[in-house]
Coordinates of C-alpha atoms in Angstrom, one line a residue:
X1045 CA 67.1 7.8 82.1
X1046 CA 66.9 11.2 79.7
X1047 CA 65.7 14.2 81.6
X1048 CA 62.3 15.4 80.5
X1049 CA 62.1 17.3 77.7
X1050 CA 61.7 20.9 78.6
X1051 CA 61.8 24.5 76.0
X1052 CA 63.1 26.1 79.3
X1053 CA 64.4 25.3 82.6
X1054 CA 62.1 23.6 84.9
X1055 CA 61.1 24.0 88.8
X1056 CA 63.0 21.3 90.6
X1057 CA 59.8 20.4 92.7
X1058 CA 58.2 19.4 89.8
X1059 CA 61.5 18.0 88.4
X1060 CA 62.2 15.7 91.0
X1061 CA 58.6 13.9 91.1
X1062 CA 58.3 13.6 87.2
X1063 CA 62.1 11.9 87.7
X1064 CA 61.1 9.9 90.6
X1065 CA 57.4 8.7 89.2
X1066 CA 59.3 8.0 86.1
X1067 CA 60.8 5.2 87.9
X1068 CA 58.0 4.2 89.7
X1069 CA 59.4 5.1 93.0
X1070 CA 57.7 6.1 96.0
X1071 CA 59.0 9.5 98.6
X1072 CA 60.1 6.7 100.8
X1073 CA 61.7 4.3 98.2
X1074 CA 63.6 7.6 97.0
X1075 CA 64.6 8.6 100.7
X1076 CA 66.0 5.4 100.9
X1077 CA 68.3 5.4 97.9
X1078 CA 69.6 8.7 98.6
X1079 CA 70.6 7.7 102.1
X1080 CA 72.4 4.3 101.0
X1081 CA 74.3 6.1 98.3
X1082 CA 75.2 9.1 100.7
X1083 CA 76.2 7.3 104.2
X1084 CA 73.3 9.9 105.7
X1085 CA 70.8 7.6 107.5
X1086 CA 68.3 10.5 108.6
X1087 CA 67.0 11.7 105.6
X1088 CA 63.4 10.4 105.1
X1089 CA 59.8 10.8 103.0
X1090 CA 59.0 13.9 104.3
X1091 CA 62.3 15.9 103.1
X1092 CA 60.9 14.5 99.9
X1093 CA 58.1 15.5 100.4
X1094 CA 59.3 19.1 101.0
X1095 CA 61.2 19.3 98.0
X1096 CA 58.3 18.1 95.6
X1097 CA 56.1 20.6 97.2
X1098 CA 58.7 23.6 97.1
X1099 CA 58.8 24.0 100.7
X1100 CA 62.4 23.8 100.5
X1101 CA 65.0 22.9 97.5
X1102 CA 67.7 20.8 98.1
X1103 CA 71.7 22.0 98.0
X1104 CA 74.2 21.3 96.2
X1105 CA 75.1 18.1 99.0
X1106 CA 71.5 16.3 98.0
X1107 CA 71.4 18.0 94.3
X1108 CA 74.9 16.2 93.9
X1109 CA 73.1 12.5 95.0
X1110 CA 69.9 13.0 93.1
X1111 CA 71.5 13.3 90.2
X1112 CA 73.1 9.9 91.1
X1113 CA 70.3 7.7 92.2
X1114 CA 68.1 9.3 89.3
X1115 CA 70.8 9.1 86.5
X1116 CA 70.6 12.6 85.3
X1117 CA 73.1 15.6 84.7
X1118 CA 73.5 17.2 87.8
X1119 CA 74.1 20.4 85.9
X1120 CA 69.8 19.8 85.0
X1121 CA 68.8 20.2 88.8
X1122 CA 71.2 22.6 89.9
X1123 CA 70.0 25.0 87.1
X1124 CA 66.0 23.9 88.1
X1125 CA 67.0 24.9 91.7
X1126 CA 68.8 28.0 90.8
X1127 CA 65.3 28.7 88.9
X1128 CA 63.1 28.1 91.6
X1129 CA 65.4 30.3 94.0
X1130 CA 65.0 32.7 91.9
X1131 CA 61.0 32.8 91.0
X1132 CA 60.7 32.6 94.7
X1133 CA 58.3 29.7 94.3
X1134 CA 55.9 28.6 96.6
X1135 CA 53.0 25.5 96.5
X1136 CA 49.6 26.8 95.1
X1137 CA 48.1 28.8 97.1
X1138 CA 44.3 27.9 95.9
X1139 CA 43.6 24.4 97.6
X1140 CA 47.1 23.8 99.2
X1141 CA 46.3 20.9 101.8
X1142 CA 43.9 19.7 99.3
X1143 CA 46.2 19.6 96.0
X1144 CA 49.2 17.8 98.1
X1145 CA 46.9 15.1 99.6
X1146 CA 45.8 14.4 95.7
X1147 CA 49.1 14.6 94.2
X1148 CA 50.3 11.8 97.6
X1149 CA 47.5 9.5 96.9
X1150 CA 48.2 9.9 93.1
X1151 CA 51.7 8.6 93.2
X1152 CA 50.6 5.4 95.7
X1153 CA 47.7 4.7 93.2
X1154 CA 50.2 4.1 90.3
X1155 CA 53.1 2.3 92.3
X1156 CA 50.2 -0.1 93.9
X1157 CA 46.8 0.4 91.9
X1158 CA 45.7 -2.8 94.4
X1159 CA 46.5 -1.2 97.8
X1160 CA 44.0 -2.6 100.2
X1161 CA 44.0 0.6 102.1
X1162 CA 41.7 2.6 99.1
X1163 CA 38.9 0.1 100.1
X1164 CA 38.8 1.2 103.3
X1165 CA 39.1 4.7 102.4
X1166 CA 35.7 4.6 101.1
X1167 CA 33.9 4.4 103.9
X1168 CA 34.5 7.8 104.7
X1169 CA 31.9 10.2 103.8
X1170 CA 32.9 13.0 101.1
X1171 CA 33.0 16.6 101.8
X1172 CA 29.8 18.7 102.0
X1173 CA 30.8 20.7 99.0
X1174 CA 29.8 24.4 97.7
X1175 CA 26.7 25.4 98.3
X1176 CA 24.1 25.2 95.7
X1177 CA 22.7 28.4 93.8
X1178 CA 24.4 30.9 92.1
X1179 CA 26.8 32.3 94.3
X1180 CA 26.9 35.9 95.3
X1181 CA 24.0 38.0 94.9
X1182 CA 23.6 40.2 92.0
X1183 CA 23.5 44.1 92.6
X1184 CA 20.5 46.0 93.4
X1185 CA 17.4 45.7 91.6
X1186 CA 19.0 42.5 89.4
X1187 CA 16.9 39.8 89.8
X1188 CA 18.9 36.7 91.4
X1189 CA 18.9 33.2 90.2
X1190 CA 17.2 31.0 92.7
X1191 CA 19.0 28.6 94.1
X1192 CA 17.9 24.9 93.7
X1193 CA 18.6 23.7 96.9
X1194 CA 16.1 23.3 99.8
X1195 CA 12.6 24.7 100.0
X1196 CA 13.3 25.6 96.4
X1197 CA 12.5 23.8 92.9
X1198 CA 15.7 22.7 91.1
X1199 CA 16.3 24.2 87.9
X1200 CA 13.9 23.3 85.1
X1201 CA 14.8 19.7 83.9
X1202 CA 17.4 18.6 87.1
X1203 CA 16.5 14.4 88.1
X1204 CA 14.9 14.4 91.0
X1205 CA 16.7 14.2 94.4
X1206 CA 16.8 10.8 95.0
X1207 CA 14.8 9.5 98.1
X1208 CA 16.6 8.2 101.2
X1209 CA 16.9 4.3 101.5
X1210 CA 18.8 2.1 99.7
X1211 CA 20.4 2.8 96.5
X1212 CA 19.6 1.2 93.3
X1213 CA 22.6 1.0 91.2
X1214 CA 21.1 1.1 87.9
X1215 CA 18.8 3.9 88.7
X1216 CA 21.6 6.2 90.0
X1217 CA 23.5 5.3 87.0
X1218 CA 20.7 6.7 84.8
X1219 CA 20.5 10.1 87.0
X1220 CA 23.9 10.5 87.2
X1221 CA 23.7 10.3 82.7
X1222 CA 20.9 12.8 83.3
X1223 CA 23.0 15.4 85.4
X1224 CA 25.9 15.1 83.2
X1225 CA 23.5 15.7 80.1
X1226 CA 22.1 18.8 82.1
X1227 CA 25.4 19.8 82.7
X1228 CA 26.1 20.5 79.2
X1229 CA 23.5 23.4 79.4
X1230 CA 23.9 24.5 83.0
X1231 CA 26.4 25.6 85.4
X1232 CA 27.9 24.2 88.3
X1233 CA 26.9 26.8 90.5
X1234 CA 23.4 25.5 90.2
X1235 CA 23.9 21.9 89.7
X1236 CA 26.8 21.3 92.7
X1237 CA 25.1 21.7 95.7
X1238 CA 22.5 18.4 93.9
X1239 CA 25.5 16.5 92.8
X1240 CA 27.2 16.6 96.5
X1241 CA 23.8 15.7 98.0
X1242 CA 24.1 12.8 95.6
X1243 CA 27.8 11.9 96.6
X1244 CA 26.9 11.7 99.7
X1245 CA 24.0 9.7 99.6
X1246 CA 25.8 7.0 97.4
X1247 CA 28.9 7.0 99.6
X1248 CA 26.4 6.2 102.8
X1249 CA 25.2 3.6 101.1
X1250 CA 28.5 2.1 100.1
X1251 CA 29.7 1.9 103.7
X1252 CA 26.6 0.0 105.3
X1253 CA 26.2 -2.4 102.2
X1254 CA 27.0 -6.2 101.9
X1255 CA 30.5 -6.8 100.5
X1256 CA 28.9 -7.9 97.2
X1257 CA 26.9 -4.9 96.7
X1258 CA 29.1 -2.6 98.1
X1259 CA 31.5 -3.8 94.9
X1260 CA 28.6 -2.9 92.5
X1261 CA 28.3 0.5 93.6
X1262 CA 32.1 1.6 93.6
X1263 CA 32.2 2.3 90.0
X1264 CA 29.0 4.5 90.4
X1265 CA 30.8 6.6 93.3
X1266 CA 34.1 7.0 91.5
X1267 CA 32.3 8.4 88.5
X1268 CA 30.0 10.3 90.8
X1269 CA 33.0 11.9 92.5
X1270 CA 34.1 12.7 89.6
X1271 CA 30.8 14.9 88.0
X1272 CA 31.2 16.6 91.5
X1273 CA 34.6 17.8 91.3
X1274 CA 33.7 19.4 87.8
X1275 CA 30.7 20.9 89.2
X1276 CA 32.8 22.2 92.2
X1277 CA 35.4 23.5 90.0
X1278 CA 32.9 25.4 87.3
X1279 CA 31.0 26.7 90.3
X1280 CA 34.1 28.1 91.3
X1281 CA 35.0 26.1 94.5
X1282 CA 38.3 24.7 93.2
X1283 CA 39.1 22.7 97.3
X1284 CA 36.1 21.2 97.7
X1285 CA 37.0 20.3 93.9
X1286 CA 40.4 18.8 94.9
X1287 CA 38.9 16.9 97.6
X1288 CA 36.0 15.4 95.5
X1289 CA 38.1 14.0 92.9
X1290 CA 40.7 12.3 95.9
X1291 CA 37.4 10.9 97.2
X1292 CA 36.8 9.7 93.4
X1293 CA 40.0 8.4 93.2
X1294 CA 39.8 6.4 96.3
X1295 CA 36.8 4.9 95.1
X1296 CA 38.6 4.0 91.8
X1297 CA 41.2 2.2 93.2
X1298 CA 39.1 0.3 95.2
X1299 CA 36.9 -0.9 92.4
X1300 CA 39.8 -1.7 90.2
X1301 CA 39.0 1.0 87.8
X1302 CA 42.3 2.1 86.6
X1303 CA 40.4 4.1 83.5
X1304 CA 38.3 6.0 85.6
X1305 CA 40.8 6.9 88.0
X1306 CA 42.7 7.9 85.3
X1307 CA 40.0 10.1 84.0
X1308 CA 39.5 11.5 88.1
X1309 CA 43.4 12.6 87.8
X1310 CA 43.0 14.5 84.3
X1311 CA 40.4 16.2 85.9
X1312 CA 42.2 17.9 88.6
X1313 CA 45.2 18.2 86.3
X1314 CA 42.7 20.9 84.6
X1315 CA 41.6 22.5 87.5
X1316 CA 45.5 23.1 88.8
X1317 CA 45.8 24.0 84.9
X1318 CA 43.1 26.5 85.5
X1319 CA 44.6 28.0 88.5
X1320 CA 47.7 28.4 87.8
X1321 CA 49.4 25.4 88.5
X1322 CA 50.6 23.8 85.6
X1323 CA 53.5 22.2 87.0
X1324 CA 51.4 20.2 89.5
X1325 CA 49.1 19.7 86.4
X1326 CA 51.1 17.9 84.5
X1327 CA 52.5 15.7 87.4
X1328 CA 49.0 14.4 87.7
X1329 CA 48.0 14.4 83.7
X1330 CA 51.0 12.2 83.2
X1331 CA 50.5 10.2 86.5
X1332 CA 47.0 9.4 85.0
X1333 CA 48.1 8.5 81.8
X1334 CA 50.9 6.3 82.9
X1335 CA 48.5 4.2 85.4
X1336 CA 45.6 3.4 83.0
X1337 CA 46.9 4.2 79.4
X1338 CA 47.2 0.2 78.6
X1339 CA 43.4 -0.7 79.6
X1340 CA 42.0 3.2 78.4
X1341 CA 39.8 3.7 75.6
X1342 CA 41.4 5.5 72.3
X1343 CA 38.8 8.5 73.5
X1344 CA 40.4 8.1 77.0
X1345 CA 43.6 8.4 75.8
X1346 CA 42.8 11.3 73.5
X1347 CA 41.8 13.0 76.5
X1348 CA 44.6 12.4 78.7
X1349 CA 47.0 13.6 76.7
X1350 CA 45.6 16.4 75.9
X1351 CA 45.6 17.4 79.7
X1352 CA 49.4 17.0 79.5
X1353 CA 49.6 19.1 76.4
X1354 CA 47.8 21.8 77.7
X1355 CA 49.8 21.4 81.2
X1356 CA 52.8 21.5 79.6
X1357 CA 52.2 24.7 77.0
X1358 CA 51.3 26.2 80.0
X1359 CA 54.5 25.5 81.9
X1360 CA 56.8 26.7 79.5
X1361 CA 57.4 22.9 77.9
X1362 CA 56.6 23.6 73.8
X1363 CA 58.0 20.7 72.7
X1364 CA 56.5 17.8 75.0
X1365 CA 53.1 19.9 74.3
X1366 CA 53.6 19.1 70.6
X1367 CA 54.7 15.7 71.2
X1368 CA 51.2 15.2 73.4
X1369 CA 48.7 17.1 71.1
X1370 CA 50.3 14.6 68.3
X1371 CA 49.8 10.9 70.0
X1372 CA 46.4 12.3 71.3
X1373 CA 45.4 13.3 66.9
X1374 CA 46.9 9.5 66.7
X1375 CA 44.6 8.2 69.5
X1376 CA 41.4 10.1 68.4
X1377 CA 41.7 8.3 65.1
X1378 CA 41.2 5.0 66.5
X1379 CA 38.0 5.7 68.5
X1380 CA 35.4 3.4 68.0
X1381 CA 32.1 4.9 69.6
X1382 CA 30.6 1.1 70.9
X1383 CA 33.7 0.8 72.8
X1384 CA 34.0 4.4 74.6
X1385 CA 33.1 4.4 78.1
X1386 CA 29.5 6.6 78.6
X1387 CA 31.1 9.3 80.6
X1388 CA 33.1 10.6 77.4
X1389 CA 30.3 11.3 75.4
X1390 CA 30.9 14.7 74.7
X1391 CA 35.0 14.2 74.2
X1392 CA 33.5 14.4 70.2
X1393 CA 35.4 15.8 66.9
X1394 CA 35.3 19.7 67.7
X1395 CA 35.8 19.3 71.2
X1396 CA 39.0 17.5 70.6
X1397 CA 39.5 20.0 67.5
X1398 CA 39.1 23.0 70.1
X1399 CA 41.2 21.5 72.3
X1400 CA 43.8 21.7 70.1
X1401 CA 43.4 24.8 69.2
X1402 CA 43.4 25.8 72.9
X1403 CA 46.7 24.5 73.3
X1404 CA 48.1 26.0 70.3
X1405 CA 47.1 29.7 71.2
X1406 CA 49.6 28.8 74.8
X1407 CA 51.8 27.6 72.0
X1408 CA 51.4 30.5 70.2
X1409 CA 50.3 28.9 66.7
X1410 CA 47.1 31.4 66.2
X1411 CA 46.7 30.9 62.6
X1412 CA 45.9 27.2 62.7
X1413 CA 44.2 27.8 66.3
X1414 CA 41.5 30.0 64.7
X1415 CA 40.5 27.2 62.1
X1416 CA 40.4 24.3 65.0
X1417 CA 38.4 26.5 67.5
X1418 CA 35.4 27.7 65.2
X1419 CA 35.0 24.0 64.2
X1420 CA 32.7 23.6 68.2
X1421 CA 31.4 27.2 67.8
X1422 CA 27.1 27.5 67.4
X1423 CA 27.4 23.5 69.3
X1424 CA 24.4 24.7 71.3
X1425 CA 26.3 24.2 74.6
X1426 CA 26.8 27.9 76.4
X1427 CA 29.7 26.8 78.2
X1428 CA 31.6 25.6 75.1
X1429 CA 31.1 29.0 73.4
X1430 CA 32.0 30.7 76.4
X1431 CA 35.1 29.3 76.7
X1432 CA 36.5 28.2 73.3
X1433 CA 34.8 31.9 72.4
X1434 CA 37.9 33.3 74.3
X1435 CA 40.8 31.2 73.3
X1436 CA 39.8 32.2 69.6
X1437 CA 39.3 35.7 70.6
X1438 CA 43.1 35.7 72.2
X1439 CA 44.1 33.8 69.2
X1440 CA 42.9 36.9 66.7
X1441 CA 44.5 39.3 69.1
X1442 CA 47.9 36.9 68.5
X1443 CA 47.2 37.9 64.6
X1444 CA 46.6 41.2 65.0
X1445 CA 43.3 41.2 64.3
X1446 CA 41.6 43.4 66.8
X1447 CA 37.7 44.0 65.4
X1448 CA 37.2 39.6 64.9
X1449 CA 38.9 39.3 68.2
X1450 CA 36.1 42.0 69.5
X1451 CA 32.8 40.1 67.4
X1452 CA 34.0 36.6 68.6
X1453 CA 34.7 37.9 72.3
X1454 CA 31.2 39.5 72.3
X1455 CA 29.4 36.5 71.7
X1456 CA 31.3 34.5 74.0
X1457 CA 30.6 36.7 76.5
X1458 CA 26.6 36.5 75.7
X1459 CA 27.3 32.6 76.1
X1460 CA 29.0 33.1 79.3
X1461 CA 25.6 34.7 80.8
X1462 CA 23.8 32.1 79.6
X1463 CA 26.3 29.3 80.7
X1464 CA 25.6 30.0 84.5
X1465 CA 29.6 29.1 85.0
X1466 CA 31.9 31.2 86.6
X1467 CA 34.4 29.0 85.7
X1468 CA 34.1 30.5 81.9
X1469 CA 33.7 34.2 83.0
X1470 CA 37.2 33.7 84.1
X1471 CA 38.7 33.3 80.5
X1472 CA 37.0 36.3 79.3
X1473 CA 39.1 38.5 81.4
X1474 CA 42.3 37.1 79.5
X1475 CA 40.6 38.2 76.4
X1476 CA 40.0 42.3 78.6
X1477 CA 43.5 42.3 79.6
X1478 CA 44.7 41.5 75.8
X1479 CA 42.7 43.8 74.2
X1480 CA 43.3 47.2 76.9
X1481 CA 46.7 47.9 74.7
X1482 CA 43.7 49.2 71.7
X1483 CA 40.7 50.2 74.1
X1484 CA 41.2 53.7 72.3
X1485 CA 39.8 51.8 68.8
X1486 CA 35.8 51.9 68.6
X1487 CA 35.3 48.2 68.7
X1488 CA 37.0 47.5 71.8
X1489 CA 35.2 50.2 73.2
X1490 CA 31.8 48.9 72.4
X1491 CA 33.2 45.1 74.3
X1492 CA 33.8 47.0 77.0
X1493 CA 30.3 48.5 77.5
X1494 CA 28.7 45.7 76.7
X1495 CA 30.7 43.7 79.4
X1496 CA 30.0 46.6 81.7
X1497 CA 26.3 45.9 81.0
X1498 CA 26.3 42.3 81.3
X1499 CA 28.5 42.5 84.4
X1500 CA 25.3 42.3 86.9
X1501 CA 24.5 39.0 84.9
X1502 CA 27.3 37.2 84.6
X1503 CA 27.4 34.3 87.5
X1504 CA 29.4 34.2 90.5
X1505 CA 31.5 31.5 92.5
X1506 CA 30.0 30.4 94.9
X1507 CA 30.0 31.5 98.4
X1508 CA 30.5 29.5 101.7
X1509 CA 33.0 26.7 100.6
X1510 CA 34.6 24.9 102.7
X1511 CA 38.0 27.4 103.1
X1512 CA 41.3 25.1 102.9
X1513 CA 43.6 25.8 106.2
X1514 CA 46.7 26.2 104.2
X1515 CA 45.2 28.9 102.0
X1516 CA 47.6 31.8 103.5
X1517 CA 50.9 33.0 101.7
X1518 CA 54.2 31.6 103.6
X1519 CA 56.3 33.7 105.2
X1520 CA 59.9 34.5 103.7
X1521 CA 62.7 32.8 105.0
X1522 CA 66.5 33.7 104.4
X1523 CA 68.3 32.1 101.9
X1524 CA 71.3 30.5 103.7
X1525 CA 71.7 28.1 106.5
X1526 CA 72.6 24.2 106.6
X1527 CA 70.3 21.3 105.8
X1528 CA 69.2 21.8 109.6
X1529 CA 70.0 24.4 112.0
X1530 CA 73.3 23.0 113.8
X1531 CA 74.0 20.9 111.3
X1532 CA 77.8 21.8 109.3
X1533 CA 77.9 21.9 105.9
X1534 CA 78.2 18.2 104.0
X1535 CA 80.3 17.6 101.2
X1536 CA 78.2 16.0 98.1
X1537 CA 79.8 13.6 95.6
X1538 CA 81.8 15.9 93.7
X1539 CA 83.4 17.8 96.9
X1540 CA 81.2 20.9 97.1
X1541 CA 79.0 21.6 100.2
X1542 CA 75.4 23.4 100.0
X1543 CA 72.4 23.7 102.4
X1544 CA 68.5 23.5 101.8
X1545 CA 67.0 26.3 101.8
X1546 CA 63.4 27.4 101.8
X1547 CA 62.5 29.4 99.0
X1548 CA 61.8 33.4 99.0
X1549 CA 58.2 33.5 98.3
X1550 CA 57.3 36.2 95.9
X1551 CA 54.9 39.2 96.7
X1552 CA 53.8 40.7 93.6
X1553 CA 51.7 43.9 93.2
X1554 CA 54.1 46.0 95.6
X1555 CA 53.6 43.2 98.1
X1556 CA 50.1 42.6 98.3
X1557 CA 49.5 38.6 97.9
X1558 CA 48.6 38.1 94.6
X1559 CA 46.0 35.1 95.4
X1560 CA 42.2 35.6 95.3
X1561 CA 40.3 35.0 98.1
X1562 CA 37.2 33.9 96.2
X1563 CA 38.5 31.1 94.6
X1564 CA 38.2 31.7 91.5
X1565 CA 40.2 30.3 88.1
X1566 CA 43.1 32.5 86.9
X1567 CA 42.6 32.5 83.0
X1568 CA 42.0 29.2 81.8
X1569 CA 38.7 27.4 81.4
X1570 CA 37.3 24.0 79.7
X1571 CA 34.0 22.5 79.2
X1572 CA 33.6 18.7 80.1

């Protein structure tokens, strides 16, 4: 099997799942290989598990036998080791428990779509989420949005809290259409405290139902989970995100949904995108695609590739990115609108155009970026302008051209104060940081006050998420030792011995940990 395609070396965590998934393999099939082919009977799922996650990279003894049992150059890992060595690299930081658990149940979901043990999953109820409102209060004398969650009205034109008692399917189908439509004019931190509350009231429901009825209201969970994890992650809440969308996904696979479960893993593959993760992005964008592309909708498909382009610009990988963005142009050409699920109504012509040109400004293609991202600007969603606003702001800073970059990033930040979505604040600060280099020029001067004066505005994550245990930075550990301590030194297949090491984990910023402890997304920001 050819390696993956790659404009640089790659991480061998993410290396050795996109080899193994490749296959269809699971940790414990791949444990199992590697111990027949070596005469080592101890290795097991959760060294794999160690090396997919970064917690450790594998010698030159195991280096030697993956290569074998995967059919690849050995020279390929032992220069993606030597790479992650040197990075220092170390899980994501934002989520950690929560991104592993979704990238575990990801990989059983495509070797056994069918497993029994997602029907009983269900049953448990989801997480409480953020809470709802608009996060952290504003300065003094700046009047605060009011939160829409009890004793207070919702925000003008939310459905209704539904009414405890049993659920009727069609009617939650119709408020969930309602929230979604809301949600193109809203922000999450508003709109995901309501959208838990929902969760959580269908998933009740599910577990005390008749087996017939229970059936009927899977779908509606799974695609309920889903609007929650997006409201999580715009609201800035990226864990309780994580664990919506493994709730969604759960609910999926129990249903027999393999297109909505699909959809649940592009999802997350953006969040991780957005914070910084692009190699666990594009484990789950292609995991996705690969599980449901046969039975997906052209729109479907459109999508999901486009969450493996963007994954892999981001990660350094130009040319799969250009091999993605051109099956999903070939996908989008053969959507026909009556056969489109409902909950892709807004993957239209200019967002897929602006999607494209997102991933050409990574790609670093500005001058056909700037005509594919003003196709979705004045679209009357905030969000939209908010974000796509900055990726063609950075792509006229790519050209040179300082003063548009300035007119288009001052609008989009208007938009972003009207958006209510701290997710989209986020990619306006890529846009600050590209234009400091000519802050002493008069229109970047006039951005900066008026982001000064918008600042007290400008919405919040918000505050009182459930915090993920695992969200600390490692330790470093020295770089020598055997497999195990006590163990000698093995000899691989062609005579050299090795040791698995942890990795150095990197402390930038004169070694202060370089995560935030707010949540929030790193630079990159979508709307739907």
């Amino acid at each position: 099997m050819p390696p993956p395609e790659s404009s640089g070396p790659p991480l061998i965590g993410p290396l050795i799942a996109q080899l193994r998934l490749a296959r269809r393999w699971s940790q414990p099939r791949l444990a199992a290989e590697l111990c027949a082919v070596s005469d080592v009977p101890t290795l097991g799922r959760h060294e794999i598990s160690r090396w997919e996650r970064q917690l450790r990279v594998p010698g030159d003894f195991w280096l030697g036998w993956l290569a074998v049992v995967l059919a690849v150059p050995v020279a390929l890992l032992v220069e993606a080791a030597t790479r992650t060595r040197s990075l220092g690299t170390a899980p994501a930081v934002v989520g950690a428990r929560s991104r592993s658990a979704l990238l575990a149940l990801a990989q059983r979901w495509l070797l056994d779509p069918g497993d029994p043990s997602f029907a009983a999953a269900t049953g448990w109820l989801p997480p409480t989420g953020p809470p709802t409102g608009a996060g952290a209060a504003p300065p003094t004398g700046v009047p605060a949005l009011p939160p829409a969650g009890a004793g207070q009205p919702p925000p003008t034109g939310v459905p209704a809290l539904p009414p405890t008692g049993p659920v009727d399917r069609s009617a939650e189908v119709i408020r969930l259409a309602e929230l979604r439509r809301l949600d193109d004019l809203s922000g999450g931190a508003e709109l995901s405290g309501i959208g838990f509350s929902w969760l959580r009231r269908v998933a009740r429901a599910s577990s005390e139902a008749t087996p017939v009825d229970r059936r009927r209201l899977l779908p509606v969970l799974a695609e309920t989970a889903q609007l929650c994890g997006w409201l999580a992650a715009d609201a800035g809440a990226p864990t309780d995100a994580l664990e919506a969308y493994r709730f969604g996904l759960r609910a999926a696979g129990a249903a027999g949904d393999p297109a909505l479960a699909g959809h649940l893993l592009g999802s997350a593959s953006h969040l991780l995108a957005s914070v910084g993760d692009p190699h666990g992005a594009l484990v789950l964008a292609r995991t996705g695609y690969a599980g449901c592309h046969t039975v997906a909708s052209p729109r479907l498909r459109a999508l999901l590739l486009h969450r493996i382009a963007l994954a892999a610009a981001l990660g350094g990988r130009h040319q799969p990115a250009r091999c993605a963005l051109a099956a999903a142009q070939r996908a989008a050409d053969r959507v026909e609108e009556d056969r489109e699920p409902p909950w892709l109504y807004w993957v239209d012509g200019p967002e897929l155009a602006a999607m494209t040109g997102r991933a050409l400004v990574v790609l670093r293609r500005p001058r056909r970026a700037v005509a594919l991202l003003g196709v979705g600007q004045g679209s009357g969603r905030p969000r939209s302008g908010a974000v796509y606003g900055g990726w063609l702001a950075r792509a006229h800073l790519q050209l040179g051209e300082v003063e548009q970059a300035c007119a288009v990033a001052d609008d989009a930040l208007l938009d972003a104060v009207r958006a209510g979505s701290p997710r989209a604040v986020t990619q306006l600060t890529a846009v600050r940081r590209g234009l400091a280099p000519h802050r002493h020029r008069q229109p970047v001067r006039r951005h900066l006050a008026l982001v000064a004066a918008a600042g007290p505005y400008l919405p919040r994550p918000v505050t009182g998420s459930r915090p993920d245990p695992t969200d600390r930075t490692a330790p470093p550990v020295g770089n020598g030792g055997a497999d195990r301590p006590g163990t000698p030194a093995r000899r691989g297949p062609g005579g050299r011995t090795g040791s698995s090491v942890r990795p150095v984990v990197g402390r930038p910023n004169g070694g202060r940990a370089a995560r935030r402890t707010d949540g929030r997304a790193a630079t990159h920001s979508e709307t739907g």
